Coordinates of C-alpha atoms in Angstrom, one line a residue:
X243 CA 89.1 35.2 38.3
X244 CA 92.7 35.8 37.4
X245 CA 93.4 38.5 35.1
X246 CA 96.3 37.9 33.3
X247 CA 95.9 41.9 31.5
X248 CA 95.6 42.6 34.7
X249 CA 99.0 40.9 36.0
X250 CA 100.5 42.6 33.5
X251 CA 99.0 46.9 34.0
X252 CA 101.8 49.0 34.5
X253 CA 104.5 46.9 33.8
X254 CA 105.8 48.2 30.5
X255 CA 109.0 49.7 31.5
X256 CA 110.1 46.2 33.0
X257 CA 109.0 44.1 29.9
X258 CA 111.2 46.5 27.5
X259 CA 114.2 46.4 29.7
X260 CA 114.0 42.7 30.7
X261 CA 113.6 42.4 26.7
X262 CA 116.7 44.3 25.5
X263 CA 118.7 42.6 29.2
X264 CA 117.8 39.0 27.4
X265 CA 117.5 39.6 23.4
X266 CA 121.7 38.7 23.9
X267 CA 120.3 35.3 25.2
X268 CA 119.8 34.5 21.5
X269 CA 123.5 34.7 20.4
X270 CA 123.7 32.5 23.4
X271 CA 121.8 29.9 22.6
X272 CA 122.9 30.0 18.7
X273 CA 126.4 29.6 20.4
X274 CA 125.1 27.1 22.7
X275 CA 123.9 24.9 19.5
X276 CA 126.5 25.9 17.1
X277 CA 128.8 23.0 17.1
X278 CA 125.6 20.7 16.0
X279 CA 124.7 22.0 12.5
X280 CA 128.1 23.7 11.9
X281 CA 130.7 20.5 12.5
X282 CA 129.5 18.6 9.7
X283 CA 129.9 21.1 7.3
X284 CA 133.3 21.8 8.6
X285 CA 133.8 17.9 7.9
X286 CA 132.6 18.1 4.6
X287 CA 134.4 18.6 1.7
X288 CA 133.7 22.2 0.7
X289 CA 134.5 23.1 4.3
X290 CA 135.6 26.8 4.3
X291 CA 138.0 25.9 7.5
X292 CA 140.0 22.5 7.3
X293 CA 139.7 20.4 10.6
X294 CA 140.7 16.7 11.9
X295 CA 138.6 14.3 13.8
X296 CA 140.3 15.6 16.6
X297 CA 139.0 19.1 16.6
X298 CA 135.3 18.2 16.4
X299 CA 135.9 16.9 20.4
X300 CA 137.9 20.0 21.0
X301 CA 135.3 22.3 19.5
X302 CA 132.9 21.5 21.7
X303 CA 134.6 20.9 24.6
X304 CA 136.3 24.6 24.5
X305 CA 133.1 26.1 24.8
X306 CA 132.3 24.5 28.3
X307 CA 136.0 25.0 29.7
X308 CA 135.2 28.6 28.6
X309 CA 132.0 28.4 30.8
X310 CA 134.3 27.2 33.7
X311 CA 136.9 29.4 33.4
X312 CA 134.3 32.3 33.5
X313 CA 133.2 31.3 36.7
X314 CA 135.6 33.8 38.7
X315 CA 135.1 36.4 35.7
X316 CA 131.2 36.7 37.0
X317 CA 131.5 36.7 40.6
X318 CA 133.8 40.0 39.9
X319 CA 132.3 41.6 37.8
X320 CA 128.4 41.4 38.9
X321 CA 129.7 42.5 42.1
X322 CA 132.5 45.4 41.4
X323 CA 130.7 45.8 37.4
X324 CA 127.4 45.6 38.6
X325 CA 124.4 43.5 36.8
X326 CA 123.9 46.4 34.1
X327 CA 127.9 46.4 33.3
X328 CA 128.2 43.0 33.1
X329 CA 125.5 42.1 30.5
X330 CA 127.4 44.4 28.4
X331 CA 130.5 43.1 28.9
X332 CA 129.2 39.7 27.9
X333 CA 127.8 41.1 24.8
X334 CA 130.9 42.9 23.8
X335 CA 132.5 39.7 24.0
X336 CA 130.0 37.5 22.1
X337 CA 130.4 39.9 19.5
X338 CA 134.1 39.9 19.5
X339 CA 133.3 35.6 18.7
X340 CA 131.0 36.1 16.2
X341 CA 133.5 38.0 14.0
X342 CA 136.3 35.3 14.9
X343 CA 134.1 33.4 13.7
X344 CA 132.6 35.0 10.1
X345 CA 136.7 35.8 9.2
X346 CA 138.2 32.4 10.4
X347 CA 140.1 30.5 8.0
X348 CA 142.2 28.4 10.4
X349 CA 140.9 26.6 13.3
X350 CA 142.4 28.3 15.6
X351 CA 140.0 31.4 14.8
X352 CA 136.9 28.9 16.3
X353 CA 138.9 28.0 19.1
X354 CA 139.1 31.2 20.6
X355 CA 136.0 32.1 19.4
X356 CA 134.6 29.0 21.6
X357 CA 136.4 29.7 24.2
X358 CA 135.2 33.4 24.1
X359 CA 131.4 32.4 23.9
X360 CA 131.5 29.8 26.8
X361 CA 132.8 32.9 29.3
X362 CA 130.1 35.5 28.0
X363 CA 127.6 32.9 27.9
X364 CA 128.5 32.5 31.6
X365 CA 128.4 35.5 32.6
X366 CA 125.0 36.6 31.1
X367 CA 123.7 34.2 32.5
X368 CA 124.4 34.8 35.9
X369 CA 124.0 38.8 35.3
X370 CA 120.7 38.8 33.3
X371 CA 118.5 36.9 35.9
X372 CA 120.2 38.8 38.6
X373 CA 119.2 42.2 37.1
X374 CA 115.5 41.1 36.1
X375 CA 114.8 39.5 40.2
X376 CA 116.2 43.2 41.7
X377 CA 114.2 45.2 38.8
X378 CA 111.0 43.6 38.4
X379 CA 107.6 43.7 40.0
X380 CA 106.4 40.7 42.3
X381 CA 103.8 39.9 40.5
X382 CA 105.6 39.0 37.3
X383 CA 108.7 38.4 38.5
X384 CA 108.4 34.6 38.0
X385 CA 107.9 34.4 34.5
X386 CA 110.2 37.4 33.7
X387 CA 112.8 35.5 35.3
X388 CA 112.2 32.6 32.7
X389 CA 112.5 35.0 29.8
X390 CA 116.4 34.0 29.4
X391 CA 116.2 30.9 28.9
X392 CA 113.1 30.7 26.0
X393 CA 115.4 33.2 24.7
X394 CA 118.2 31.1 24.7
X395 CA 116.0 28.2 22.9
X396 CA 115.1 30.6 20.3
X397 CA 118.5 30.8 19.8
X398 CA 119.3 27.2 19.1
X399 CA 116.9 27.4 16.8
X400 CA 117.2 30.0 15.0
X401 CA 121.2 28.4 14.4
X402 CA 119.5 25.2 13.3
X403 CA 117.4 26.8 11.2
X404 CA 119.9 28.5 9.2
X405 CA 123.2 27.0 9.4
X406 CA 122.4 24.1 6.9
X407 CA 121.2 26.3 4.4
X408 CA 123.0 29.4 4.5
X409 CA 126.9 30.6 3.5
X410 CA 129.2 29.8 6.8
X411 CA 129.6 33.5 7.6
X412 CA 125.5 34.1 7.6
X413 CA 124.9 32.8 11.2
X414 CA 127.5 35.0 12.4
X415 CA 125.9 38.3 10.9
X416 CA 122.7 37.3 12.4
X417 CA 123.8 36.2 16.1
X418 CA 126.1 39.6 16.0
X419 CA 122.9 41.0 14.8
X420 CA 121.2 40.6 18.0
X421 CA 124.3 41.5 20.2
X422 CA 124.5 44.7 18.6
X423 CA 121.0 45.6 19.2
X424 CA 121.7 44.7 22.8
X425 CA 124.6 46.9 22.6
X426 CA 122.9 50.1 21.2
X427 CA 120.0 49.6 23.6
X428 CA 120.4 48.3 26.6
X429 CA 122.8 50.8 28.2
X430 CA 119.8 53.3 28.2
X431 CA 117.4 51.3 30.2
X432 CA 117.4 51.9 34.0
X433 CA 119.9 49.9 36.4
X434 CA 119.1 47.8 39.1
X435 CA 118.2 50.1 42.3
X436 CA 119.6 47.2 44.5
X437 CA 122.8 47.7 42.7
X438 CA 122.7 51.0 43.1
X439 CA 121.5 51.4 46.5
X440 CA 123.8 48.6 47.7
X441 CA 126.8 51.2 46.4
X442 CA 125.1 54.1 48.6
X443 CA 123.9 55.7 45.4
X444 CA 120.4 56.6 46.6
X445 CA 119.1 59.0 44.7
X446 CA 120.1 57.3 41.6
X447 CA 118.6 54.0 42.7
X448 CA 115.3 56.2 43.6
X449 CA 115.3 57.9 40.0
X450 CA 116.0 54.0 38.0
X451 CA 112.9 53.0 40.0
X452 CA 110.8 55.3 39.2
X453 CA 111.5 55.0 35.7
X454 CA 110.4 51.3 36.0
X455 CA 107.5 51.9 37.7
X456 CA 103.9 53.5 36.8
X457 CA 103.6 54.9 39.8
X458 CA 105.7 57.9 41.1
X459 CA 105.4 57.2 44.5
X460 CA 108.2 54.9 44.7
X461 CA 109.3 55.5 48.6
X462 CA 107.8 52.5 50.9
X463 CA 109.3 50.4 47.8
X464 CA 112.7 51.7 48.2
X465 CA 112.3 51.4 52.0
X466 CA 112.1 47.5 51.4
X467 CA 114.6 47.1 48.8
X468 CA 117.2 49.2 51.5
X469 CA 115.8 46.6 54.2
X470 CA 117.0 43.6 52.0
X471 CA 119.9 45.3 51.4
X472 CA 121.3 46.2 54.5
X473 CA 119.8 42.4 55.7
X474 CA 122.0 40.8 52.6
X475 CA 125.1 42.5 54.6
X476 CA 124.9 41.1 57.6
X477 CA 123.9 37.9 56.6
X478 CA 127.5 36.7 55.2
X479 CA 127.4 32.7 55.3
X480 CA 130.7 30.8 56.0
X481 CA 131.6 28.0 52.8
X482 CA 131.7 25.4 55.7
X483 CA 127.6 26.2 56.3
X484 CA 127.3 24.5 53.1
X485 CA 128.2 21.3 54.4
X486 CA 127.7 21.7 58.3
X487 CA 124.1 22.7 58.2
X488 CA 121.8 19.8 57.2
X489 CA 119.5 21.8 55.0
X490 CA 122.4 23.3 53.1
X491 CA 123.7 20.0 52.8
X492 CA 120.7 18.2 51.2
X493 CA 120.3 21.5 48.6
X494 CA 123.9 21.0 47.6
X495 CA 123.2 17.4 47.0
X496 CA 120.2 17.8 45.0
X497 CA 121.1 20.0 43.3
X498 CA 124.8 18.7 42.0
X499 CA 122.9 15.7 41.3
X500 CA 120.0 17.3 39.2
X501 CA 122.9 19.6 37.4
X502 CA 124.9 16.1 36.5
X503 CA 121.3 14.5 35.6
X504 CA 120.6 17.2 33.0
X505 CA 124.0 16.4 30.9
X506 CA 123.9 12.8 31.9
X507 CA 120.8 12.6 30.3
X508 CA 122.5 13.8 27.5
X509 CA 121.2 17.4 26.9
X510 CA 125.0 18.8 25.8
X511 CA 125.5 15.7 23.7
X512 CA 122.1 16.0 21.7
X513 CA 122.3 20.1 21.2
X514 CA 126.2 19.7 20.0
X515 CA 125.7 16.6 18.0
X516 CA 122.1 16.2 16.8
X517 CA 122.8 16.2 13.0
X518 CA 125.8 13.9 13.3
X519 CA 123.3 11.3 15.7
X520 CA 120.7 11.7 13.2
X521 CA 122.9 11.0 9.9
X522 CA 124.6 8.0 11.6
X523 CA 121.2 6.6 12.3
X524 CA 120.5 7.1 8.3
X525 CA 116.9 7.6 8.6
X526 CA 115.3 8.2 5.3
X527 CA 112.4 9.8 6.5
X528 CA 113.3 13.5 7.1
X529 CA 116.6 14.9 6.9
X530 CA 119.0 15.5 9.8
X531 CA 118.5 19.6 9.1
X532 CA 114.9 19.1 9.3
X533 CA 114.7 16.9 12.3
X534 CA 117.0 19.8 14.1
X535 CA 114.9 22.8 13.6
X536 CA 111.8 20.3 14.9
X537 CA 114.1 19.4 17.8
X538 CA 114.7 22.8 18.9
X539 CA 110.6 23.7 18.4
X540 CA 109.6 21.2 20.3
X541 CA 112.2 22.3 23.2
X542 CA 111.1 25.5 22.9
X543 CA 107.5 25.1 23.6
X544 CA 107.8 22.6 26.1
X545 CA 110.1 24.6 27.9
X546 CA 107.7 27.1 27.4
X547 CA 104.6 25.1 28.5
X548 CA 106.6 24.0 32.1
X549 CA 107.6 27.5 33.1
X550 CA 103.6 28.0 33.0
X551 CA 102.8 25.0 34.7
X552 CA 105.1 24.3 37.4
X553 CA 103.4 25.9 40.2
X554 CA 100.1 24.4 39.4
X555 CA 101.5 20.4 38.9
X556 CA 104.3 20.6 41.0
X557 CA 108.2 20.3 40.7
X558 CA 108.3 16.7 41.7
X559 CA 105.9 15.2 39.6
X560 CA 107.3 16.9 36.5
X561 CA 110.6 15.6 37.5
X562 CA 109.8 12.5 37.9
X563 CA 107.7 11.9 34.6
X564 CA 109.9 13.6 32.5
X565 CA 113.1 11.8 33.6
X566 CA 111.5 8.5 33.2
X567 CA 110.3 8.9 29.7
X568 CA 113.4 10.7 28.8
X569 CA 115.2 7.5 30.1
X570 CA 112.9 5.3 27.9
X571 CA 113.3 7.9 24.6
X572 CA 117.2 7.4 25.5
X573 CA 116.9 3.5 25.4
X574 CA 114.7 3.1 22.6
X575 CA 117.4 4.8 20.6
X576 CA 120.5 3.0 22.0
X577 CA 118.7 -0.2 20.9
X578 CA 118.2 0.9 17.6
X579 CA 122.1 1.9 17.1
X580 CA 122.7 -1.6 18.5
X581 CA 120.3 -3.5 15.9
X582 CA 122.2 -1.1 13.6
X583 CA 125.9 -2.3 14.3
X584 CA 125.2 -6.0 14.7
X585 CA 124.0 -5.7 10.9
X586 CA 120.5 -5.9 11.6
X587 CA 118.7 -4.0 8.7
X588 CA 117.4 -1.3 9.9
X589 CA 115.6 0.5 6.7
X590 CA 112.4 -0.3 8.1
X591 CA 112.8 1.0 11.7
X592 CA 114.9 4.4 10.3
X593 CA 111.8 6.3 11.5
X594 CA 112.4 5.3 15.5
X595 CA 116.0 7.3 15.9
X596 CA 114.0 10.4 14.9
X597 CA 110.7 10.1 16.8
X598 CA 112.7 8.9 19.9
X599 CA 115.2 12.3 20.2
X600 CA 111.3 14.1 19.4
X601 CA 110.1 12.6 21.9
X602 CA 113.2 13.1 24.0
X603 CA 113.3 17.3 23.3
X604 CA 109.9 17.6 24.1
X605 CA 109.7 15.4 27.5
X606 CA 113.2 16.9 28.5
X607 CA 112.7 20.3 28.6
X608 CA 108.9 19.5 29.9
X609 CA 110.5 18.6 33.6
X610 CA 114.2 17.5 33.9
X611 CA 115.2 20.8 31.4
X612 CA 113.4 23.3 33.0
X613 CA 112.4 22.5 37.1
X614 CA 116.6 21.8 38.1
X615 CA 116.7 25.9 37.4
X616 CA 113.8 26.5 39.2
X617 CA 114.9 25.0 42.1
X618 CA 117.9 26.1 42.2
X619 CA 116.8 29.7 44.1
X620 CA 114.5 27.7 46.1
X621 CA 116.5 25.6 48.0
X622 CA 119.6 27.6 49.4
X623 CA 118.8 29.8 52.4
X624 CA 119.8 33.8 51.6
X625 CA 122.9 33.4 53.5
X626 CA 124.4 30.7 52.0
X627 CA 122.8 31.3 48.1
X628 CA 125.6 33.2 46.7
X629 CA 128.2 30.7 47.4
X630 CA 125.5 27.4 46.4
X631 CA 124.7 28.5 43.4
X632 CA 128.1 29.5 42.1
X633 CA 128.4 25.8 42.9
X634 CA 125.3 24.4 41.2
X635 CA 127.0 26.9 38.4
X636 CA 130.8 24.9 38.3
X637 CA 128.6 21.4 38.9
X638 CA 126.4 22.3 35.6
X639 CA 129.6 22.7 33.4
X640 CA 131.8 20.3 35.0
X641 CA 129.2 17.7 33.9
X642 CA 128.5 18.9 30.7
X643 CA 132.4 18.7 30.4
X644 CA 132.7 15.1 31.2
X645 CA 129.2 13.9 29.5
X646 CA 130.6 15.2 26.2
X647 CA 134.1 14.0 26.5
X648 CA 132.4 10.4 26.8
X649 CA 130.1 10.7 24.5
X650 CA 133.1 11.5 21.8
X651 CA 135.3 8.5 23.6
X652 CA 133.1 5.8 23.6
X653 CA 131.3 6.3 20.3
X654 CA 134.8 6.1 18.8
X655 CA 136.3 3.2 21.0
X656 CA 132.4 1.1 20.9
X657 CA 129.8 2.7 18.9
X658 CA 127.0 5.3 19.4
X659 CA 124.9 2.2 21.8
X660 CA 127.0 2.4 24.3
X661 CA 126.4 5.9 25.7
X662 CA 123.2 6.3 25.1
X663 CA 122.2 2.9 27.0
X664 CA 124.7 5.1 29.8
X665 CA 122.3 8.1 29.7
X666 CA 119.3 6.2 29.5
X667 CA 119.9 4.3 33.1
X668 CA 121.3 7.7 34.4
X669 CA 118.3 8.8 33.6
X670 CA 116.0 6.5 34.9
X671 CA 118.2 6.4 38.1
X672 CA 117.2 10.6 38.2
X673 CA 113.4 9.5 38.4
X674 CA 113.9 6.9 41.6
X675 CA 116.4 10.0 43.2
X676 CA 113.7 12.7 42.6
X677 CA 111.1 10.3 44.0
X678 CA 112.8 9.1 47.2
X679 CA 114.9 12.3 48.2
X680 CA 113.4 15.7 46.6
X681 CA 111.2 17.5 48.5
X682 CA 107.7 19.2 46.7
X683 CA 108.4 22.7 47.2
X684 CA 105.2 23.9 45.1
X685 CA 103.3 26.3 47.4
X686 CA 106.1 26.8 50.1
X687 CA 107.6 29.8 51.3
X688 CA 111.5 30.0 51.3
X689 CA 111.6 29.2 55.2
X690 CA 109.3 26.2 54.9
X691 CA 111.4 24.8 52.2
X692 CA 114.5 25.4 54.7
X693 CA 112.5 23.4 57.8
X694 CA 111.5 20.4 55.5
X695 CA 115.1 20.5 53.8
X696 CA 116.2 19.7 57.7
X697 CA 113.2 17.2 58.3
X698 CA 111.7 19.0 61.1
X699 CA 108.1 19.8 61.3
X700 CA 106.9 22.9 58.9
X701 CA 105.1 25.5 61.6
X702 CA 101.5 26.4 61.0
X703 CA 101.2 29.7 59.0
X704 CA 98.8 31.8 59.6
X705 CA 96.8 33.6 57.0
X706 CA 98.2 36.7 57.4
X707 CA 98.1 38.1 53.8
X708 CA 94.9 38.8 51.3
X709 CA 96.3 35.8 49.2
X710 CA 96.1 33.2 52.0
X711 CA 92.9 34.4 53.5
X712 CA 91.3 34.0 49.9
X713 CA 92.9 30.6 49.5
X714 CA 91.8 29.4 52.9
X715 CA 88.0 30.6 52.0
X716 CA 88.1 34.0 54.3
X717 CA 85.6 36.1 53.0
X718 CA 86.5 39.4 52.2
X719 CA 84.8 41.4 49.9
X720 CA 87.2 44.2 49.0
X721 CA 89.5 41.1 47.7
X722 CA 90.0 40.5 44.0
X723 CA 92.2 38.0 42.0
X724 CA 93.1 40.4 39.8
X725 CA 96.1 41.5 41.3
X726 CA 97.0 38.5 43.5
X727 CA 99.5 36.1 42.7
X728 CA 101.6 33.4 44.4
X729 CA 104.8 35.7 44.1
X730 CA 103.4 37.8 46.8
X731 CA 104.7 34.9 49.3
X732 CA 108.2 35.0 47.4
X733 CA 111.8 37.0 47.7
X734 CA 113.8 38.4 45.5
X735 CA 115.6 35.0 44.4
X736 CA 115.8 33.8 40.2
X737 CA 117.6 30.7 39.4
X738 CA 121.5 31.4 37.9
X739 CA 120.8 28.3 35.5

């Protein structure tokens, strides 16, 4: 039987520096969901910074230009900086916003600050999953790689946890808090030895390995990590493959569609503007503070729940379900709003806004929150994956961009109905997509994904290794589950997102 103690024997090294490479992932997320609990007490009228209606839009919408604008700032600096550098960097930065942020007493103070958080967000977010894939064992590698982002979530709620009921300046002592620790620690775990070896530093790259492996003997490993290396050199792809090759061309269109789904479901609109939804939709139930920290709970453990799960149910079918009932969450509470304007009384019904965006955060993150990331290093071929995920990256901001910018727009020209009935079909229309044009990549190896991506037949495999001869009921009794899992069939390839 599978032994998940066993999974994890010998892995210590890894789980301490992928701990200290994501602990930033927190001031992240408390970034990420900052504008949510913070804008209303900026609106209120013992605000300690004075803002219009205007800024509230701006506020939000700086942090995701930020994210765009960091976009060339990562692809330098993971290259030339190097993973290690460049989680640093980001959390020198996110520290520099958090003080912006505790001292501000003008506006402008927050804009730079949100501007500052959106480029570090981006690129730890590229760095930190890019470090754990070149430093971690096979065998874990999958779930280490979704460290960052239930990191992240922890972040959002730890913000919405204490932003309501604390001083303004109190968040920004704790989200500096965890950058600092990031700071002091991190630089002495090891690098990555793909960095290093990909610099012609081999000794170095043998002596960081070692030091995140039990075992000493560290040498056929390093003879496969200078094989992918020396194989990631040659194979350069061209931007045109991207659009010329018919498996690079379907990836690029899933996945700008599943990144535009994710906002246009209205993920960036709900994290940003929760308390606000809720307090327009004057539910007398719970309060909007309450609701929040339930919100980002219930994210948090489905997120949590999914990263388990996906390889045993599938990508498609989580896709699918979750976009559908996210769509109907979505509807149910653009109908409410509309009761609400047309001077229906409502008083009765206050309960529905706040078990439909629940609802919503726990069916989001269960499928359309989680699988988009985990398919995003499954679908682009080595050559090309650099260059497609850097574009997955832009198409992720760019659509958080726009969905917040018409969220604010047509809530002030209409009312709140309007966009939500908007994310609620987009939505629904992500369930049909995922049905009729995304392939189930559960259980394939990177080149099988690339043959059905193309729509030619998938060649018979062979069971060459101990975990397909135990799958396909070959006896062999010097074969254990212990140390077996379905990464053995992976590469070295985390999702940016």
């Amino acid at each position: 039987m599978f032994s998940i103690v066993g999974m994890f024997r010998g892995t210590t090294p890894q789980l301490i520096a992928v701990f200290f490479s994501t602990i930033g992932a927190i001031s992240d997320g408390m970034h990420y969901g900052w504008s949510a609990p913070f804008l209303p007490v900026l609106e209120g009228e013992n605000s300690p910074v004075t803002i219009s209606h205007s800024d509230v839009t701006w506020l939000e919408t700086i942090y995701l230009i930020g994210g765009l604008a960091g976009l060339p700032v990562t692809i330098f600096c993971v290259d030339k900086l190097g993973r290690k550098a460049s989680i640093l960097l980001a959390a020198a930065v996110s520290l520099v916003a958090w003080i912006l942020i505790a001292v501000a007493n003008n506006v402008w103070y927050i804009y730079v600050a949100r501007f500052m958080t959106g480029l570090s967000g981006d690129v730890a977010f590229v760095a930190a999953p890019m470090y754990i894939a070149e430093i971690a064992d096979k065998n874990i590698r999958g779930f280490l790689a979704g460290t960052i982002y239930v990191m992240m979530l922890v972040g959002i709620l730890v913000v919405y946890a204490v932003a309501p009921y604390a001083p303004f300046y109190v968040s920004s002592i704790i989200g500096a808090g965890f950058v600092i620790i990031q700071l002091v620690v991190f630089p002495f775990m090891p690098d990555s030895p793909y960095y290093l070896l990909s610099k012609n530093k081999y000794d170095k790259a043998k002596e960081h390995l070692k030091r995140l492996r039990s075992s000493g003997n560290v040498d056929k490993e390093m003879e496969e990590i200078a094989g992918a290396v020396k194989r990631q050199r040659s194979e350069r792809g061209r931007p045109q493959d991207l659009v010329i090759n018919k498996g690079n061309r379907k990836a690029l269109v899933i996945m700008i569609v599943l990144n535009a789904a994710q906002h246009f479901s209205s993920i960036s609109v709900m994290l940003m503007n929760l308390h606000s939804i809720l307090k327009e939709a004057e539910s007398t139930y719970i309060s909007s503070e309450i609701a929040g920290i339930l919100f980002s709970a219930l994210m948090l453990i489905a997120a949590t729940i999914a990263d388990v799960i996906c390889d045993k149910f599938g990508r498609k079918a989580l896709l699918i379900s979750s976009s559908l009932l996210s769509g109907i969450s979505l509807l149910v509470l653009a109908v409410y709003f509309t009761l609400k304007n047309t001077g229906y009384d409502v008083k009765d019904l206050s309960w529905i806004p706040i078990a439909a965006v629940l609802i919503y955060a726990a069916v989001f993150k269960f499928g359309l929150g989680i699988i988009p990331i985990v398919m995003t290093a499954e679908l682009f071929p080595a050559k090309v994956k650099a260059m497609g995920m850097t574009l997955a990256d832009f198409s992720y901001l760019l659509f958080g961009l726009i969905s917040v910018e018409l969220y604010q727009k047509l809530s002030d020209a209409f009312y709140l109905d309007l966009p939500f009935y908007i994310f609620s079909a987009s939505t629904l229309l992500t369930a049909m997509f995922s049905w009729l044009y995304i392939p189930e990549t559960k259980g394939r190896t990177l080149d099988e994904i690339q043959f059905i991506l193309k729509g030619e037949p998938v060649p018979e495999r062979k069971p060459s290794s101990q975990l397909e001869k135990v799958e396909n009921g070959i006896e062999d009794k010097d074969i254990t589950l212990t140390h077996i899992s379905k990464s053995d069939t992976s590469q070295d390839d985390v999702p940016v997102k």
